[in-house]
Amino acid sequence: YSGKDVWSEIVDTMRRFRARLKDAASMPVMNVCVSRLNIDELPGLVSLAGGIGFFCSFVPVSLSPSEQETDGFAAYAPEMAVQEADHGRLTRSYEELLRLKRVGAPIANSSRFLRDSLEFLKTGRTEWKCDAGLLYLSVSPEGDISICHHFKPFARYDTPDLAKLLAAESTGGLNRKQRLSCPGCMRPCWAEVTHVMHDLPSAWEARKSMRLSEELGAGAAEK
């Protein structure tokens, strides 16, 4: 959608999409980019998503320091950056998200990710250890493979003996070097995989979310 006044169309599309998911165990997710523009709306978005059979995933905004330093994944948009004056509102919103998570609201993020996101939005610090190149890889639409989209590809999907290359000690050394040079991020597609594999409470929450998704799916099918 590129026009104005399309909110109702977007929500209706989400409803129709949910109705077409025949498997009740499906887990459709509504991604929410968290910035200073929507700090106060976060808890309400959980209710909106749950009402149409979706989970909410809250992704902290990543911004470039200037127009010249954009990388295709982080834009230069200073009006979206969280300011110190916003910290109180931000903390209250995330405390409410954590409370909703505890009582079983449809929030896809782990509690650990939510706590780390609050710290990241306030300070820019990341509080988790990345496993890029170990637990996950990034494959571009063109088939290029890198440890994540932040780095240049080291192979393609059709590289001969790809499995051997991935298992090679030299590849592991390159991956370690790249991870150490990375400033860090708060993208759930990476962080949540790490948490599920290494953090028992996060793994347990993921299992509870799947059960809740089945309930939401069954409820959506009845409407």
PDB file of N, CA, C and O in Angstrom, residues 105-163:
ATOM      1  N   ALA A 105      -0.396 -13.308  26.571  1.00  0.00           N
ATOM      2  CA  ALA A 105      -0.798 -12.534  25.397  1.00  0.00           C
ATOM      3  C   ALA A 105      -0.012 -13.001  24.170  1.00  0.00           C
ATOM      4  O   ALA A 105       1.095 -13.545  24.294  1.00  0.00           O
ATOM      5  N   PRO A 106      -0.573 -12.807  22.972  1.00  0.00           N
ATOM      6  CA  PRO A 106       0.086 -13.280  21.744  1.00  0.00           C
ATOM      7  C   PRO A 106       1.268 -12.403  21.325  1.00  0.00           C
ATOM      8  O   PRO A 106       1.197 -11.638  20.364  1.00  0.00           O
ATOM      9  N   ILE A 107       2.360 -12.518  22.061  1.00  0.00           N
ATOM     10  CA  ILE A 107       3.602 -11.804  21.752  1.00  0.00           C
ATOM     11  C   ILE A 107       4.638 -12.851  21.350  1.00  0.00           C
ATOM     12  O   ILE A 107       4.964 -13.743  22.144  1.00  0.00           O
ATOM     13  N   ALA A 108       5.134 -12.758  20.137  1.00  0.00           N
ATOM     14  CA  ALA A 108       6.065 -13.763  19.628  1.00  0.00           C
ATOM     15  C   ALA A 108       7.435 -13.667  20.287  1.00  0.00           C
ATOM     16  O   ALA A 108       8.142 -14.662  20.409  1.00  0.00           O
ATOM     17  N   ASN A 109       7.833 -12.472  20.697  1.00  0.00           N
ATOM     18  CA  ASN A 109       9.170 -12.290  21.283  1.00  0.00           C
ATOM     19  C   ASN A 109       9.277 -12.980  22.629  1.00  0.00           C
ATOM     20  O   ASN A 109       8.310 -13.066  23.388  1.00  0.00           O
ATOM     21  N   SER A 110      10.467 -13.442  22.938  1.00  0.00           N
ATOM     22  CA  SER A 110      10.743 -13.960  24.274  1.00  0.00           C
ATOM     23  C   SER A 110      10.867 -12.799  25.256  1.00  0.00           C
ATOM     24  O   SER A 110      11.133 -11.655  24.868  1.00  0.00           O
ATOM     25  N   SER A 111      10.674 -13.100  26.542  1.00  0.00           N
ATOM     26  CA  SER A 111      10.846 -12.058  27.559  1.00  0.00           C
ATOM     27  C   SER A 111      12.263 -11.513  27.532  1.00  0.00           C
ATOM     28  O   SER A 111      12.480 -10.312  27.723  1.00  0.00           O
ATOM     29  N   ARG A 112      13.231 -12.398  27.300  1.00  0.00           N
ATOM     30  CA  ARG A 112      14.615 -11.942  27.254  1.00  0.00           C
ATOM     31  C   ARG A 112      14.817 -10.952  26.105  1.00  0.00           C
ATOM     32  O   ARG A 112      15.481  -9.919  26.274  1.00  0.00           O
ATOM     33  N   PHE A 113      14.246 -11.246  24.947  1.00  0.00           N
ATOM     34  CA  PHE A 113      14.394 -10.335  23.815  1.00  0.00           C
ATOM     35  C   PHE A 113      13.754  -8.991  24.120  1.00  0.00           C
ATOM     36  O   PHE A 113      14.306  -7.936  23.759  1.00  0.00           O
ATOM     37  N   LEU A 114      12.607  -8.986  24.774  1.00  0.00           N
ATOM     38  CA  LEU A 114      11.951  -7.725  25.111  1.00  0.00           C
ATOM     39  C   LEU A 114      12.813  -6.899  26.064  1.00  0.00           C
ATOM     40  O   LEU A 114      12.959  -5.688  25.893  1.00  0.00           O
ATOM     41  N   ARG A 115      13.382  -7.555  27.077  1.00  0.00           N
ATOM     42  CA  ARG A 115      14.248  -6.824  28.016  1.00  0.00           C
ATOM     43  C   ARG A 115      15.480  -6.272  27.308  1.00  0.00           C
ATOM     44  O   ARG A 115      15.883  -5.118  27.533  1.00  0.00           O
ATOM     45  N   ASP A 116      16.084  -7.083  26.451  1.00  0.00           N
ATOM     46  CA  ASP A 116      17.262  -6.631  25.707  1.00  0.00           C
ATOM     47  C   ASP A 116      16.910  -5.503  24.737  1.00  0.00           C
ATOM     48  O   ASP A 116      17.712  -4.599  24.495  1.00  0.00           O
ATOM     49  N   SER A 117      15.710  -5.558  24.163  1.00  0.00           N
ATOM     50  CA  SER A 117      15.280  -4.521  23.223  1.00  0.00           C
ATOM     51  C   SER A 117      15.159  -3.170  23.918  1.00  0.00           C
ATOM     52  O   SER A 117      15.525  -2.126  23.349  1.00  0.00           O
ATOM     53  N   LEU A 118      14.642  -3.184  25.137  1.00  0.00           N
ATOM     54  CA  LEU A 118      14.526  -1.944  25.900  1.00  0.00           C
ATOM     55  C   LEU A 118      15.901  -1.326  26.122  1.00  0.00           C
ATOM     56  O   LEU A 118      16.096  -0.115  25.933  1.00  0.00           O
ATOM     57  N   GLU A 119      16.871  -2.149  26.476  1.00  0.00           N
ATOM     58  CA  GLU A 119      18.242  -1.659  26.680  1.00  0.00           C
ATOM     59  C   GLU A 119      18.824  -1.130  25.371  1.00  0.00           C
ATOM     60  O   GLU A 119      19.466  -0.077  25.342  1.00  0.00           O
ATOM     61  N   PHE A 120      18.583  -1.837  24.286  1.00  0.00           N
ATOM     62  CA  PHE A 120      19.113  -1.430  22.978  1.00  0.00           C
ATOM     63  C   PHE A 120      18.536  -0.082  22.541  1.00  0.00           C
ATOM     64  O   PHE A 120      19.263   0.793  22.059  1.00  0.00           O
ATOM     65  N   LEU A 121      17.228   0.089  22.700  1.00  0.00           N
ATOM     66  CA  LEU A 121      16.600   1.335  22.284  1.00  0.00           C
ATOM     67  C   LEU A 121      17.068   2.518  23.121  1.00  0.00           C
ATOM     68  O   LEU A 121      17.129   3.646  22.635  1.00  0.00           O
ATOM     69  N   LYS A 122      17.418   2.258  24.376  1.00  0.00           N
ATOM     70  CA  LYS A 122      17.887   3.335  25.239  1.00  0.00           C
ATOM     71  C   LYS A 122      19.358   3.665  25.022  1.00  0.00           C
ATOM     72  O   LYS A 122      19.763   4.829  25.042  1.00  0.00           O
ATOM     73  N   THR A 123      20.182   2.636  24.852  1.00  0.00           N
ATOM     74  CA  THR A 123      21.634   2.835  24.876  1.00  0.00           C
ATOM     75  C   THR A 123      22.348   2.422  23.597  1.00  0.00           C
ATOM     76  O   THR A 123      23.507   2.784  23.402  1.00  0.00           O
ATOM     77  N   GLY A 124      21.695   1.631  22.747  1.00  0.00           N
ATOM     78  CA  GLY A 124      22.368   1.107  21.571  1.00  0.00           C
ATOM     79  C   GLY A 124      23.183  -0.143  21.845  1.00  0.00           C
ATOM     80  O   GLY A 124      23.776  -0.710  20.924  1.00  0.00           O
ATOM     81  N   ARG A 125      23.213  -0.600  23.104  1.00  0.00           N
ATOM     82  CA  ARG A 125      23.981  -1.795  23.462  1.00  0.00           C
ATOM     83  C   ARG A 125      23.178  -3.066  23.192  1.00  0.00           C
ATOM     84  O   ARG A 125      21.961  -3.096  23.392  1.00  0.00           O
ATOM     85  N   THR A 126      23.866  -4.104  22.766  1.00  0.00           N
ATOM     86  CA  THR A 126      23.240  -5.409  22.583  1.00  0.00           C
ATOM     87  C   THR A 126      23.722  -6.337  23.689  1.00  0.00           C
ATOM     88  O   THR A 126      24.903  -6.351  24.017  1.00  0.00           O
ATOM     89  N   GLU A 127      22.801  -7.121  24.249  1.00  0.00           N
ATOM     90  CA  GLU A 127      23.095  -7.937  25.419  1.00  0.00           C
ATOM     91  C   GLU A 127      23.070  -9.430  25.118  1.00  0.00           C
ATOM     92  O   GLU A 127      22.882 -10.230  26.013  1.00  0.00           O
ATOM     93  N   TRP A 128      23.258  -9.808  23.860  1.00  0.00           N
ATOM     94  CA  TRP A 128      23.230 -11.237  23.522  1.00  0.00           C
ATOM     95  C   TRP A 128      24.413 -11.574  22.619  1.00  0.00           C
ATOM     96  O   TRP A 128      24.960 -10.717  21.953  1.00  0.00           O
ATOM     97  N   LYS A 129      24.793 -12.847  22.619  1.00  0.00           N
ATOM     98  CA  LYS A 129      25.943 -13.308  21.850  1.00  0.00           C
ATOM     99  C   LYS A 129      25.466 -13.924  20.541  1.00  0.00           C
ATOM    100  O   LYS A 129      24.720 -14.901  20.540  1.00  0.00           O
ATOM    101  N   CYS A 130      25.884 -13.350  19.431  1.00  0.00           N
ATOM    102  CA  CYS A 130      25.416 -13.770  18.117  1.00  0.00           C
ATOM    103  C   CYS A 130      26.012 -15.122  17.709  1.00  0.00           C
ATOM    104  O   CYS A 130      27.193 -15.398  17.945  1.00  0.00           O
ATOM    105  N   ASP A 131      25.192 -15.948  17.067  1.00  0.00           N
ATOM    106  CA  ASP A 131      25.628 -17.256  16.558  1.00  0.00           C
ATOM    107  C   ASP A 131      25.577 -17.312  15.040  1.00  0.00           C
ATOM    108  O   ASP A 131      25.418 -18.391  14.461  1.00  0.00           O
ATOM    109  N   ALA A 132      25.680 -16.165  14.375  1.00  0.00           N
ATOM    110  CA  ALA A 132      25.668 -16.151  12.910  1.00  0.00           C
ATOM    111  C   ALA A 132      26.792 -17.020  12.363  1.00  0.00           C
ATOM    112  O   ALA A 132      27.933 -16.958  12.823  1.00  0.00           O
ATOM    113  N   GLY A 133      26.476 -17.848  11.395  1.00  0.00           N
ATOM    114  CA  GLY A 133      27.454 -18.777  10.835  1.00  0.00           C
ATOM    115  C   GLY A 133      27.515 -20.086  11.586  1.00  0.00           C
ATOM    116  O   GLY A 133      28.134 -21.045  11.096  1.00  0.00           O
ATOM    117  N   LEU A 134      26.903 -20.143  12.762  1.00  0.00           N
ATOM    118  CA  LEU A 134      26.864 -21.373  13.554  1.00  0.00           C
ATOM    119  C   LEU A 134      25.453 -21.962  13.563  1.00  0.00           C
ATOM    120  O   LEU A 134      25.246 -23.100  13.156  1.00  0.00           O
ATOM    121  N   LEU A 135      24.481 -21.173  14.020  1.00  0.00           N
ATOM    122  CA  LEU A 135      23.096 -21.636  14.077  1.00  0.00           C
ATOM    123  C   LEU A 135      22.283 -21.177  12.881  1.00  0.00           C
ATOM    124  O   LEU A 135      21.210 -21.710  12.619  1.00  0.00           O
ATOM    125  N   TYR A 136      22.744 -20.157  12.176  1.00  0.00           N
ATOM    126  CA  TYR A 136      21.967 -19.624  11.076  1.00  0.00           C
ATOM    127  C   TYR A 136      22.869 -18.960  10.050  1.00  0.00           C
ATOM    128  O   TYR A 136      23.991 -18.552  10.356  1.00  0.00           O
ATOM    129  N   LEU A 137      22.358 -18.903   8.829  1.00  0.00           N
ATOM    130  CA  LEU A 137      23.012 -18.223   7.718  1.00  0.00           C
ATOM    131  C   LEU A 137      21.972 -17.344   7.028  1.00  0.00           C
ATOM    132  O   LEU A 137      20.770 -17.509   7.219  1.00  0.00           O
ATOM    133  N   SER A 138      22.439 -16.415   6.219  1.00  0.00           N
ATOM    134  CA  SER A 138      21.553 -15.553   5.441  1.00  0.00           C
ATOM    135  C   SER A 138      21.693 -15.920   3.966  1.00  0.00           C
ATOM    136  O   SER A 138      22.803 -15.995   3.441  1.00  0.00           O
ATOM    137  N   VAL A 139      20.556 -16.165   3.309  1.00  0.00           N
ATOM    138  CA  VAL A 139      20.532 -16.479   1.881  1.00  0.00           C
ATOM    139  C   VAL A 139      19.737 -15.385   1.189  1.00  0.00           C
ATOM    140  O   VAL A 139      18.559 -15.190   1.476  1.00  0.00           O
ATOM    141  N   SER A 140      20.370 -14.675   0.287  1.00  0.00           N
ATOM    142  CA  SER A 140      19.715 -13.563  -0.405  1.00  0.00           C
ATOM    143  C   SER A 140      18.755 -14.095  -1.473  1.00  0.00           C
ATOM    144  O   SER A 140      18.832 -15.274  -1.859  1.00  0.00           O
ATOM    145  N   PRO A 141      17.853 -13.250  -1.984  1.00  0.00           N
ATOM    146  CA  PRO A 141      16.973 -13.682  -3.076  1.00  0.00           C
ATOM    147  C   PRO A 141      17.736 -14.163  -4.300  1.00  0.00           C
ATOM    148  O   PRO A 141      17.217 -14.967  -5.086  1.00  0.00           O
ATOM    149  N   GLU A 142      18.973 -13.691  -4.467  1.00  0.00           N
ATOM    150  CA  GLU A 142      19.794 -14.127  -5.604  1.00  0.00           C
ATOM    151  C   GLU A 142      20.530 -15.435  -5.330  1.00  0.00           C
ATOM    152  O   GLU A 142      21.195 -15.961  -6.223  1.00  0.00           O
ATOM    153  N   GLY A 143      20.431 -15.938  -4.090  1.00  0.00           N
ATOM    154  CA  GLY A 143      21.084 -17.198  -3.753  1.00  0.00           C
ATOM    155  C   GLY A 143      22.446 -17.050  -3.119  1.00  0.00           C
ATOM    156  O   GLY A 143      23.144 -18.042  -2.888  1.00  0.00           O
ATOM    157  N   ASP A 144      22.871 -15.815  -2.819  1.00  0.00           N
ATOM    158  CA  ASP A 144      24.158 -15.604  -2.158  1.00  0.00           C
ATOM    159  C   ASP A 144      24.040 -15.942  -0.668  1.00  0.00           C
ATOM    160  O   ASP A 144      23.036 -15.633  -0.023  1.00  0.00           O
ATOM    161  N   ILE A 145      25.095 -16.548  -0.116  1.00  0.00           N
ATOM    162  CA  ILE A 145      25.094 -17.001   1.272  1.00  0.00           C
ATOM    163  C   ILE A 145      26.136 -16.226   2.069  1.00  0.00           C
ATOM    164  O   ILE A 145      27.298 -16.127   1.683  1.00  0.00           O
ATOM    165  N   SER A 146      25.711 -15.667   3.189  1.00  0.00           N
ATOM    166  CA  SER A 146      26.614 -14.983   4.115  1.00  0.00           C
ATOM    167  C   SER A 146      26.197 -15.370   5.528  1.00  0.00           C
ATOM    168  O   SER A 146      25.147 -15.977   5.732  1.00  0.00           O
ATOM    169  N   ILE A 147      27.037 -15.023   6.522  1.00  0.00           N
ATOM    170  CA  ILE A 147      26.642 -15.379   7.886  1.00  0.00           C
ATOM    171  C   ILE A 147      25.457 -14.528   8.330  1.00  0.00           C
ATOM    172  O   ILE A 147      24.657 -14.952   9.149  1.00  0.00           O
ATOM    173  N   CYS A 148      25.337 -13.323   7.791  1.00  0.00           N
ATOM    174  CA  CYS A 148      24.132 -12.504   7.925  1.00  0.00           C
ATOM    175  C   CYS A 148      24.218 -11.410   6.873  1.00  0.00           C
ATOM    176  O   CYS A 148      25.264 -11.223   6.238  1.00  0.00           O
ATOM    177  N   HIS A 149      23.132 -10.667   6.683  1.00  0.00           N
ATOM    178  CA  HIS A 149      23.090  -9.700   5.588  1.00  0.00           C
ATOM    179  C   HIS A 149      24.063  -8.544   5.788  1.00  0.00           C
ATOM    180  O   HIS A 149      24.296  -7.773   4.865  1.00  0.00           O
ATOM    181  N   HIS A 150      24.643  -8.409   6.985  1.00  0.00           N
ATOM    182  CA  HIS A 150      25.584  -7.322   7.253  1.00  0.00           C
ATOM    183  C   HIS A 150      26.924  -7.547   6.534  1.00  0.00           C
ATOM    184  O   HIS A 150      27.674  -6.603   6.316  1.00  0.00           O
ATOM    185  N   PHE A 151      27.203  -8.814   6.156  1.00  0.00           N
ATOM    186  CA  PHE A 151      28.510  -9.151   5.588  1.00  0.00           C
ATOM    187  C   PHE A 151      28.381  -9.634   4.145  1.00  0.00           C
ATOM    188  O   PHE A 151      27.324 -10.096   3.718  1.00  0.00           O
ATOM    189  N   LYS A 152      29.495  -9.530   3.421  1.00  0.00           N
ATOM    190  CA  LYS A 152      29.527  -9.981   2.041  1.00  0.00           C
ATOM    191  C   LYS A 152      29.382 -11.506   1.986  1.00  0.00           C
ATOM    192  O   LYS A 152      29.828 -12.216   2.878  1.00  0.00           O
ATOM    193  N   PRO A 153      28.768 -12.028   0.926  1.00  0.00           N
ATOM    194  CA  PRO A 153      28.596 -13.485   0.803  1.00  0.00           C
ATOM    195  C   PRO A 153      29.928 -14.196   0.604  1.00  0.00           C
ATOM    196  O   PRO A 153      30.866 -13.635   0.038  1.00  0.00           O
ATOM    197  N   PHE A 154      29.972 -15.433   1.092  1.00  0.00           N
ATOM    198  CA  PHE A 154      31.171 -16.266   0.914  1.00  0.00           C
ATOM    199  C   PHE A 154      30.872 -17.476   0.031  1.00  0.00           C
ATOM    200  O   PHE A 154      31.780 -18.262  -0.294  1.00  0.00           O
ATOM    201  N   ALA A 155      29.627 -17.652  -0.378  1.00  0.00           N
ATOM    202  CA  ALA A 155      29.253 -18.788  -1.226  1.00  0.00           C
ATOM    203  C   ALA A 155      27.898 -18.488  -1.849  1.00  0.00           C
ATOM    204  O   ALA A 155      27.265 -17.459  -1.570  1.00  0.00           O
ATOM    205  N   ARG A 156      27.454 -19.400  -2.722  1.00  0.00           N
ATOM    206  CA  ARG A 156      26.126 -19.351  -3.308  1.00  0.00           C
ATOM    207  C   ARG A 156      25.430 -20.681  -3.081  1.00  0.00           C
ATOM    208  O   ARG A 156      26.073 -21.679  -2.757  1.00  0.00           O
ATOM    209  N   TYR A 157      24.137 -20.692  -3.297  1.00  0.00           N
ATOM    210  CA  TYR A 157      23.383 -21.926  -3.078  1.00  0.00           C
ATOM    211  C   TYR A 157      23.862 -23.050  -3.988  1.00  0.00           C
ATOM    212  O   TYR A 157      23.746 -24.234  -3.652  1.00  0.00           O
ATOM    213  N   ASP A 158      24.422 -22.696  -5.171  1.00  0.00           N
ATOM    214  CA  ASP A 158      24.863 -23.705  -6.129  1.00  0.00           C
ATOM    215  C   ASP A 158      26.378 -23.902  -6.123  1.00  0.00           C
ATOM    216  O   ASP A 158      26.942 -24.494  -7.052  1.00  0.00           O
ATOM    217  N   THR A 159      27.060 -23.413  -5.078  1.00  0.00           N
ATOM    218  CA  THR A 159      28.506 -23.629  -4.964  1.00  0.00           C
ATOM    219  C   THR A 159      28.805 -25.127  -4.887  1.00  0.00           C
ATOM    220  O   THR A 159      28.189 -25.840  -4.084  1.00  0.00           O
ATOM    221  N   PRO A 160      29.732 -25.636  -5.698  1.00  0.00           N
ATOM    222  CA  PRO A 160      30.075 -27.058  -5.613  1.00  0.00           C
ATOM    223  C   PRO A 160      30.582 -27.427  -4.214  1.00  0.00           C
ATOM    224  O   PRO A 160      31.288 -26.650  -3.569  1.00  0.00           O
ATOM    225  N   ASP A 161      30.194 -28.594  -3.743  1.00  0.00           N
ATOM    226  CA  ASP A 161      30.608 -29.091  -2.426  1.00  0.00           C
ATOM    227  C   ASP A 161      30.297 -28.068  -1.333  1.00  0.00           C
ATOM    228  O   ASP A 161      31.119 -27.804  -0.443  1.00  0.00           O
ATOM    229  N   LEU A 162      29.089 -27.517  -1.377  1.00  0.00           N
ATOM    230  CA  LEU A 162      28.707 -26.485  -0.409  1.00  0.00           C
ATOM    231  C   LEU A 162      28.777 -26.994   1.022  1.00  0.00           C
ATOM    232  O   LEU A 162      29.241 -26.290   1.920  1.00  0.00           O
ATOM    233  N   ALA A 163      28.340 -28.232   1.246  1.00  0.00           N
ATOM    234  CA  ALA A 163      28.351 -28.783   2.601  1.00  0.00           C
ATOM    235  C   ALA A 163      29.772 -28.840   3.161  1.00  0.00           C
ATOM    236  O   ALA A 163      30.003 -28.520   4.333  1.00  0.00           O
TER     237      ALA A 163
END
